[in-house]
CSV table of C-alpha atoms in Angstrom, one decimal:
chain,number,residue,atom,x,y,z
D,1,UNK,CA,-19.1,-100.3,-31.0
D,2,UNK,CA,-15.7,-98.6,-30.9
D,3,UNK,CA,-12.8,-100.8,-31.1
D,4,UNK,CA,-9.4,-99.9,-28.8
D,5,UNK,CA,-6.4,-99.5,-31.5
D,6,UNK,CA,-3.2,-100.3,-30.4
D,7,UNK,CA,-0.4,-97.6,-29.9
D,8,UNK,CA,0.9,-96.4,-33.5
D,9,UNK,CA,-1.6,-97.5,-35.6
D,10,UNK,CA,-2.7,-95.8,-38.7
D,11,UNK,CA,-6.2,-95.5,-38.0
D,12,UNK,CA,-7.1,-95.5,-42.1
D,13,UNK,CA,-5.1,-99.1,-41.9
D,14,UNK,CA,-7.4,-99.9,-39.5
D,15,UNK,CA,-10.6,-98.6,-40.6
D,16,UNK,CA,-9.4,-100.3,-44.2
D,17,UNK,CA,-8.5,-103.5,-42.4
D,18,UNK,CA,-11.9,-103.9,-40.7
D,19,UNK,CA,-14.6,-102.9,-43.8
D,20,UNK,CA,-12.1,-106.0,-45.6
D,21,UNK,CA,-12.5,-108.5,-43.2
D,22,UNK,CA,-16.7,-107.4,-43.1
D,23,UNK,CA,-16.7,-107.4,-46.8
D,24,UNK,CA,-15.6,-111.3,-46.7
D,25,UNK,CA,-18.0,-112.3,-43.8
D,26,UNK,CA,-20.7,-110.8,-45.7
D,27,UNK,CA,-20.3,-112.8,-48.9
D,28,UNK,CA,-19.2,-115.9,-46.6
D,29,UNK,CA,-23.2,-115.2,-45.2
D,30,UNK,CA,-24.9,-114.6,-48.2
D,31,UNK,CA,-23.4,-116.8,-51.0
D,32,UNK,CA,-21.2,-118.9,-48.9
D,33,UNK,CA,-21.0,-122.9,-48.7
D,34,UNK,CA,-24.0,-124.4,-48.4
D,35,UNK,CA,-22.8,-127.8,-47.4
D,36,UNK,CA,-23.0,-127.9,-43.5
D,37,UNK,CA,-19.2,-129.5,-42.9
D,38,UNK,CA,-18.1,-126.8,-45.6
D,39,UNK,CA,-20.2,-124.2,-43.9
D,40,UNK,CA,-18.0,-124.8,-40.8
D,41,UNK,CA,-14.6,-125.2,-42.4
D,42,UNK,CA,-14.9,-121.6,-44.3
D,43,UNK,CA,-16.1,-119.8,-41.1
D,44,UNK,CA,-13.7,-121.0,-39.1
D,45,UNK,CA,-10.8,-120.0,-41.6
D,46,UNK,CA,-12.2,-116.7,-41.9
D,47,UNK,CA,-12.3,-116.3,-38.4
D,48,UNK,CA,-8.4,-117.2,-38.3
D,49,UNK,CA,-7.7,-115.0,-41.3
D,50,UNK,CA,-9.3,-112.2,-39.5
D,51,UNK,CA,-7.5,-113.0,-36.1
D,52,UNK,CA,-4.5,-112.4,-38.5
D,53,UNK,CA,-5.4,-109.3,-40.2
D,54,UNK,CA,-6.0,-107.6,-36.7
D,55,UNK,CA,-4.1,-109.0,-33.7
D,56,UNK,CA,-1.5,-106.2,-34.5
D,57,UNK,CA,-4.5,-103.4,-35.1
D,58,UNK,CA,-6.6,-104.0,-32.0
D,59,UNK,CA,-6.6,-105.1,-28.7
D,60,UNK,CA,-7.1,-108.6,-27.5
D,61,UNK,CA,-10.6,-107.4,-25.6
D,62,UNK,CA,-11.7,-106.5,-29.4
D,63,UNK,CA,-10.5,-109.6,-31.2
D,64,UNK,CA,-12.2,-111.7,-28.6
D,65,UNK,CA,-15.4,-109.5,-28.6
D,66,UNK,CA,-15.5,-109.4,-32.8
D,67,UNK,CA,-13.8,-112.8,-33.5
D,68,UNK,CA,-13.2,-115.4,-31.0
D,69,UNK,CA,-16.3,-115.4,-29.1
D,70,UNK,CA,-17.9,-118.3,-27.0
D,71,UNK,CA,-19.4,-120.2,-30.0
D,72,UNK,CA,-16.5,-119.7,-32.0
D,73,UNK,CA,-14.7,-121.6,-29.6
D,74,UNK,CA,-17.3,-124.4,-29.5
D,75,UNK,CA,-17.4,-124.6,-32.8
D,76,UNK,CA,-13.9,-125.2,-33.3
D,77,UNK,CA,-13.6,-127.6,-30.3
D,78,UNK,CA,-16.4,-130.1,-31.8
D,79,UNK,CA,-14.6,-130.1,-35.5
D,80,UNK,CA,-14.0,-133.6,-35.2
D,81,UNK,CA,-17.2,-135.1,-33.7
D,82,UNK,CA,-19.4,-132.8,-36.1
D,83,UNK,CA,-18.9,-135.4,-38.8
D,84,UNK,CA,-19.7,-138.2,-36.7
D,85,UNK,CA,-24.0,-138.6,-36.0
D,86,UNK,CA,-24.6,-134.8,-35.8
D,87,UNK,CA,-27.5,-133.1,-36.8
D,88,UNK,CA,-26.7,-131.3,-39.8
D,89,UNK,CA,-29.3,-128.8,-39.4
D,90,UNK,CA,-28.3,-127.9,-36.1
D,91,UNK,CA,-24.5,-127.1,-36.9
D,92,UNK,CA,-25.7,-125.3,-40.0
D,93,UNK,CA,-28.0,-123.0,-37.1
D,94,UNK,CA,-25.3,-122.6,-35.3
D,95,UNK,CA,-22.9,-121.4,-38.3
D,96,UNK,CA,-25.3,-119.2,-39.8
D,97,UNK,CA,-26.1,-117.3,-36.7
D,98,UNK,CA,-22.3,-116.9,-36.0
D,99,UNK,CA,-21.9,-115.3,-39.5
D,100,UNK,CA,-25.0,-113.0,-39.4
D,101,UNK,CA,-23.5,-111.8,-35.5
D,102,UNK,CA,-19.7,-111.7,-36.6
D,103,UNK,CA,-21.3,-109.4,-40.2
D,104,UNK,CA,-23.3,-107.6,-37.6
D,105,UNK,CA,-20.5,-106.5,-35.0
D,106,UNK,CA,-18.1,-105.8,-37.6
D,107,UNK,CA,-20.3,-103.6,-39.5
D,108,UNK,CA,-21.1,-101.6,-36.2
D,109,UNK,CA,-17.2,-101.6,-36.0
D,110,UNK,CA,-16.5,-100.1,-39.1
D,111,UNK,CA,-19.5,-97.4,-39.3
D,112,UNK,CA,-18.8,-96.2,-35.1
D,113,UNK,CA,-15.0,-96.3,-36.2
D,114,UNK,CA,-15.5,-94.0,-39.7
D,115,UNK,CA,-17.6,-91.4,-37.0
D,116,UNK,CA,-14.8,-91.1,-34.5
D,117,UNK,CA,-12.3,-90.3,-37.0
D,118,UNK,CA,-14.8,-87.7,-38.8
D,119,UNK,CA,-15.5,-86.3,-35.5
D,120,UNK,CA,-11.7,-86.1,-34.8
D,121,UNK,CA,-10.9,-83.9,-37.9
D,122,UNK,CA,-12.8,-81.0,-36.1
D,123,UNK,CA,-11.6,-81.8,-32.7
D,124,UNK,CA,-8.5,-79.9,-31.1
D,125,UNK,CA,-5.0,-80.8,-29.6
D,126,UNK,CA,-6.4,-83.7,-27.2
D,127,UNK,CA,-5.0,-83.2,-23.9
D,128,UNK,CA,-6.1,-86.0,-21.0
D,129,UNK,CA,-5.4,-84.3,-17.3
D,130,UNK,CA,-5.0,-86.0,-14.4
D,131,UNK,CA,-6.5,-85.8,-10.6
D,132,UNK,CA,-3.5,-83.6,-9.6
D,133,UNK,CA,-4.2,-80.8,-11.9
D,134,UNK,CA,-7.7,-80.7,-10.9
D,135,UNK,CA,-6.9,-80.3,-7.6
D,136,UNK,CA,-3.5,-78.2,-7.8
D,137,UNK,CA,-3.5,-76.0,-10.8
D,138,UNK,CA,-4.6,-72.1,-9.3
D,139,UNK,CA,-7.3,-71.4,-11.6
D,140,UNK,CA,-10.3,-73.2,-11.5
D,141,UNK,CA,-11.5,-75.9,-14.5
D,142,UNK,CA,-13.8,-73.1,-16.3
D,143,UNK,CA,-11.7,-70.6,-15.8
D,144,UNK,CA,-8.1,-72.1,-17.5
D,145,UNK,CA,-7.0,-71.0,-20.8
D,146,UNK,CA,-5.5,-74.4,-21.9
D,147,UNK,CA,-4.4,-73.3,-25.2
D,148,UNK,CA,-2.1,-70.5,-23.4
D,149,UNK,CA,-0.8,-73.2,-20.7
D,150,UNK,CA,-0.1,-75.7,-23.7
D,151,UNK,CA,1.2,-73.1,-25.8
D,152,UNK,CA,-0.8,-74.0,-28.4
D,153,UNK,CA,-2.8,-70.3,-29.0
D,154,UNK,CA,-3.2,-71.4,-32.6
D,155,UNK,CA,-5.6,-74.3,-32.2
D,156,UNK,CA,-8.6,-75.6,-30.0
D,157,UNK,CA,-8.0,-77.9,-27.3
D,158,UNK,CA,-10.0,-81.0,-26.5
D,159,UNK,CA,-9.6,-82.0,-23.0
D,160,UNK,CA,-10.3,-86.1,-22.4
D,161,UNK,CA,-11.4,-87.3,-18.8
D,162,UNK,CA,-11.2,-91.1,-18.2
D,163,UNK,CA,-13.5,-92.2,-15.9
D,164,UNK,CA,-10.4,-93.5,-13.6
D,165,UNK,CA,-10.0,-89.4,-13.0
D,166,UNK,CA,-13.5,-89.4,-12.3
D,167,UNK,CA,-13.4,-91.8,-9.8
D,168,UNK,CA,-10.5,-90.3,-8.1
D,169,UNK,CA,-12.3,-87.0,-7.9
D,170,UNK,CA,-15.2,-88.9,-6.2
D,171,UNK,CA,-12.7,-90.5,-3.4
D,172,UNK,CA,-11.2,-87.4,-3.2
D,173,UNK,CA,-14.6,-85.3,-2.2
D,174,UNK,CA,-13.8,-87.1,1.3
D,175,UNK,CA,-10.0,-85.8,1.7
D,176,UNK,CA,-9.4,-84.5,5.1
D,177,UNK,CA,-7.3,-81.6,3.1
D,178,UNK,CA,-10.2,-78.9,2.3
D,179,UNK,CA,-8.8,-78.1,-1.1
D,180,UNK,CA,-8.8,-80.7,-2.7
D,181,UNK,CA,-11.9,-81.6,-1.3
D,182,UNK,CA,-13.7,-78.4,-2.1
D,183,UNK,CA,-11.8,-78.7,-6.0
D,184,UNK,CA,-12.7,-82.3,-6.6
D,185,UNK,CA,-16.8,-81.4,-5.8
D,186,UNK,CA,-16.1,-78.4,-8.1
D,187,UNK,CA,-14.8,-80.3,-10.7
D,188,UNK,CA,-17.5,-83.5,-10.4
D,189,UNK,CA,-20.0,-80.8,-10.4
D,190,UNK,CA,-18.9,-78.5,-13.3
D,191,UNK,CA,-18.7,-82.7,-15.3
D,192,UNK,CA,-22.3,-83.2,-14.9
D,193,UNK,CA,-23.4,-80.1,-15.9
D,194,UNK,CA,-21.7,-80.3,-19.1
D,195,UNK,CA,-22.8,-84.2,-20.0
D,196,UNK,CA,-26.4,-84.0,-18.7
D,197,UNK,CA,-27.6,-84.8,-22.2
D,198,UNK,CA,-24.6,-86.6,-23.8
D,199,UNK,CA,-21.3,-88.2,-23.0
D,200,UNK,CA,-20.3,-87.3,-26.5
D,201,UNK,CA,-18.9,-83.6,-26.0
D,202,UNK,CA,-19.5,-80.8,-24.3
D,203,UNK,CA,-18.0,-77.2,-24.7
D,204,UNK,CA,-15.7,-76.0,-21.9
D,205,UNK,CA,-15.4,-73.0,-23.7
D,206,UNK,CA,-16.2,-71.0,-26.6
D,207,UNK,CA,-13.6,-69.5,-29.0
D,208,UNK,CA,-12.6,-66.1,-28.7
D,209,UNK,CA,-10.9,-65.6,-32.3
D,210,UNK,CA,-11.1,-66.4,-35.7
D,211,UNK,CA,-12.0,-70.3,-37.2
D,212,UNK,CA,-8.6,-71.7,-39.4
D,213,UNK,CA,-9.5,-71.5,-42.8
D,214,UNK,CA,-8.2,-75.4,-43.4
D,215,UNK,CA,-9.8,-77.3,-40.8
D,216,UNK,CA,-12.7,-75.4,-39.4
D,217,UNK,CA,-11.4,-75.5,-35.9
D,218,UNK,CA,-12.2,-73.0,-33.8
D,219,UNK,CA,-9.4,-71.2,-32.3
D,220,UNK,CA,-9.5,-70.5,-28.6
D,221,UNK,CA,-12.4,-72.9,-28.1
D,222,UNK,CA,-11.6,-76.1,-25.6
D,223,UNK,CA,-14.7,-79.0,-25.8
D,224,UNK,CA,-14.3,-81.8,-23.3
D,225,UNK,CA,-15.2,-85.5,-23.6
D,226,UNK,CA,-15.6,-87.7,-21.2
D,227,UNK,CA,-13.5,-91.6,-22.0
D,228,UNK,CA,-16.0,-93.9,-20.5
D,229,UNK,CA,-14.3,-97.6,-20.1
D,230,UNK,CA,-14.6,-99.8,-23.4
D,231,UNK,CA,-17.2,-103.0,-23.1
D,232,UNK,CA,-15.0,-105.8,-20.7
D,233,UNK,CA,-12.5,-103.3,-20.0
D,234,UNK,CA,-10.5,-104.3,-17.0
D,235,UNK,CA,-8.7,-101.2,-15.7
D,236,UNK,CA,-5.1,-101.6,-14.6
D,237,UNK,CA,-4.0,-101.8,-10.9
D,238,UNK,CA,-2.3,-98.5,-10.6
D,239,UNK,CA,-4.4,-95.6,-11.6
D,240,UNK,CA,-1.5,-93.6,-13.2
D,241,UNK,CA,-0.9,-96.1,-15.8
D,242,UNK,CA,-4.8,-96.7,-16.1
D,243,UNK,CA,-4.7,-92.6,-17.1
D,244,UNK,CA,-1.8,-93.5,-19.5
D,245,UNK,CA,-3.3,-97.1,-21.3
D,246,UNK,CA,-6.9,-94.7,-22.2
D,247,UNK,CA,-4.5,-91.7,-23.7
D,248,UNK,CA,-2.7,-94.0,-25.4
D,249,UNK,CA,-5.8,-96.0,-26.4
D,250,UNK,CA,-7.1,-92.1,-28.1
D,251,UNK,CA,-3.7,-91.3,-30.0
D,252,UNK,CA,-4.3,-93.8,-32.7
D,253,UNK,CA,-8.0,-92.5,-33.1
D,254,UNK,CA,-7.3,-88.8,-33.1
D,255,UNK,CA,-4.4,-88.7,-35.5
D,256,UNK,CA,-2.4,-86.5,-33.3
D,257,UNK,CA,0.0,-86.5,-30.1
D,258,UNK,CA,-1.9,-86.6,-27.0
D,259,UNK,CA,-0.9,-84.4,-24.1
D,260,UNK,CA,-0.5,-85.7,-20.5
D,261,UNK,CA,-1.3,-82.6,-18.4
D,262,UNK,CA,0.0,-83.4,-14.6
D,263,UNK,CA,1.5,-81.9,-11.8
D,264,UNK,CA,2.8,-85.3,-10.7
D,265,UNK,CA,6.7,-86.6,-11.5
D,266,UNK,CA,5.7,-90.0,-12.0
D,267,UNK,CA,3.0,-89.2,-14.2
D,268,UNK,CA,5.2,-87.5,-16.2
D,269,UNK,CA,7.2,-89.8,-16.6
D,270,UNK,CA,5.3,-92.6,-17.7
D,271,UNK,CA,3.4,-90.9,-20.1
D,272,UNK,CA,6.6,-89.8,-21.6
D,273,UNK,CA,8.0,-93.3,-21.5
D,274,UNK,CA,5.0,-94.5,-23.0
D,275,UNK,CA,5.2,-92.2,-25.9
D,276,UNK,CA,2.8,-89.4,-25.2
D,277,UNK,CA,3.4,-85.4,-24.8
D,278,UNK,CA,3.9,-84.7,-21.2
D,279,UNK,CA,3.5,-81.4,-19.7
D,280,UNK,CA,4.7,-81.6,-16.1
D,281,UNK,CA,3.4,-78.1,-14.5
D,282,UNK,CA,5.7,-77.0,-11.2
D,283,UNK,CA,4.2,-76.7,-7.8
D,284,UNK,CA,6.3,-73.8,-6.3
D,285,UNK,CA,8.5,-75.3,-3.6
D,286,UNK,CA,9.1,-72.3,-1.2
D,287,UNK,CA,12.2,-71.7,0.9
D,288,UNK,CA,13.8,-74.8,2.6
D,289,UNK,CA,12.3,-74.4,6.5
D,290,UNK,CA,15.1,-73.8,8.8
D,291,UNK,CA,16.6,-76.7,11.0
D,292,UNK,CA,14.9,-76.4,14.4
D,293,UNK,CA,17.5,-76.3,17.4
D,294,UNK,CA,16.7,-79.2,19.3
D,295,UNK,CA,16.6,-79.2,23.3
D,296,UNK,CA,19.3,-81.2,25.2
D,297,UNK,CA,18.1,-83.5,27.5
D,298,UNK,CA,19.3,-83.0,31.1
D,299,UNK,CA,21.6,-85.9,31.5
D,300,UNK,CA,20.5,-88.4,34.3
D,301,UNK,CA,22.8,-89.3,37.4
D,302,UNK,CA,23.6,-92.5,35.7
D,303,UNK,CA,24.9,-90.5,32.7
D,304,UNK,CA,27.0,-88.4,35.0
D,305,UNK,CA,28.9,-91.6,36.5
D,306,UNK,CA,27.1,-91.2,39.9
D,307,UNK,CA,26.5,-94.3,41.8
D,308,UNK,CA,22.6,-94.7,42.6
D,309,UNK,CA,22.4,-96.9,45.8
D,310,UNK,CA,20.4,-99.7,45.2
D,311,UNK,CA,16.0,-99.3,46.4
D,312,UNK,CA,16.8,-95.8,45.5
D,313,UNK,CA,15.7,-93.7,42.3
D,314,UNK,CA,17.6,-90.7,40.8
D,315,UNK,CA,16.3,-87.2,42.2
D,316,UNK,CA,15.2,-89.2,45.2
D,317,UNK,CA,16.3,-88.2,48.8
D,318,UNK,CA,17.8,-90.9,51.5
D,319,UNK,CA,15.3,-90.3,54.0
D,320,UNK,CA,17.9,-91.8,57.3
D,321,UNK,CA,20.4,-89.2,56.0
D,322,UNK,CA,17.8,-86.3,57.6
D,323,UNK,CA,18.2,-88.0,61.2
């Protein structure tokens, strides 16, 4: 379970802030209350002290998937009436299983969150591409040197795909324009043969000089992950800024700047806006076509001031004029 930092967040804040808030649900499960009412009472203040601790880490998806769940909500909505001819036992069931769930998820929290940012340290400059370089760039997806085109030589490059580009690519396999047709099946296809096995990461390419002595990163080599959508993800309603909301979503977790790799203005532009590292690639525009001389049309007798007799169309003959 990966949790969706927000933009500019220290990610060892984070990881900190999240093994706290599990330490204290642990010992609120284990040696906790064991008074029923009391039970309820320290749950639900850990629950707001942890709401605290992390509205300004993660997103709202997270808080309500780790924190404010259904039961949570029912829990705190029958406060009042618990005192009043409830069954102990039961609101003691319902506490306890809340706590063991809450230690569970944040503990998968905490351990998938300390992997990422292992994984990350050997990991290259993250770049996320959009559909228009697939499609436009001249060289092929295997065949790019993205370090050169970056101008990054010195490091690795890990390129990220959202699955929004994914998509894109799979409406664009029916574009009446044969390249991009014929580059978005190229691309699809070139995706699934690297994540048959694993969605984890796959290597584009291997490196072609020396590994840096500090980090162990391979210099020349370019891996690609795929950025599947996080659990109750709803995607935004213009794809651009959907591409944006998952690069930003990655900069907190890598460590790093992430690069916006587009041929597209606008794309540009929002990712710069946002706060990412755009790299807007030119299209070459070619001369400006030359104005086409346009063909007067032959004015008409009414144009000319001529008086058309009435039953009688222009170009037409008056028949009783041939006697």
């Amino acid at each position: 379970m990966l949790v969706s930092p927000l933009p500019g967040v220290d990610r060892k804040h984070l990881h900190q802030t999240l093994d706290d808030v599990l330490e204290k649900v642990s010992n609120l499960f284990t040696s906790g209350p064991h008074e029923y009412y009391e039970r309820l009472l320290a749950y639900l203040d850990w629950a707001a002290d942890a709401v605290g601790r992390l509205d300004t880490l993660v997103s709202s998806a997270d808080l309500d998937r780790l924190v404010l769940t259904k039961r949570h909500d029912q829990l705190l909505a029958g406060l009042d009436n618990f005192t009043i001819g409830t069954t102990q036992r039961l609101v003691n069931q319902l506490v306890y299983t809340e706590l063991r769930q809450r230690m569970e998820a944040f503990a998968a929290a905490v351990g998938t969150l300390a992997q990422e940012l292992q994984r990350w340290q050997l990991r290259g400059v993250p770049v996320v591409a959009d559909s228009s370089f697939y499609v436009h760039h001249p060289e092929r997806l295997e065949e790019t040197d993205f370090a050169e085109l970056l101008g990054v030589t010195e490091h690795a490059v890990h390129l990220l795909v959202p699955m929004v580009v994914v998509d894109e690519l799979d409406q664009l396999k029916e574009s009446k324009a044969p390249q991009a047709r014929w580059r978005a099946r190229y691309t699809l296809a070139v995706l699934d043969r690297l994540f048959q096995e694993s969605t984890e990461h796959a290597m584009l390419r291997q490196a072609d000089v020396e590994v840096q002595r500090h980090t162990g990163v391979r210099r020349g080599e370019v891996t690609v992950q795929l950025l599947l959508d996080p659990p109750g993800h709803t995607r935004l309603p213009i794809n651009d800024d959907e591409i944006v909301d998952r690069a930003l979503a990655v900069q907190p977790l890598s460590g790093r700047e992430v690069t916006v790799l587009t041929y597209d203005t606008g794309q540009a532009t929002r990712a710069r806006v946002a706060g990412l590292r755009d790299h807007k690639l030119k299209m070459p525009v070619g001369d400006e076509p030359e104005e086409q001389p346009t063909t007067k049309k032959k004015p008409s007798a009414k144009d000319r001031g001529v008086q058309v007799p009435a039953g009688r169309k222009n170009g037409q003959t008056d028949s009783s004029a041939h006697g």
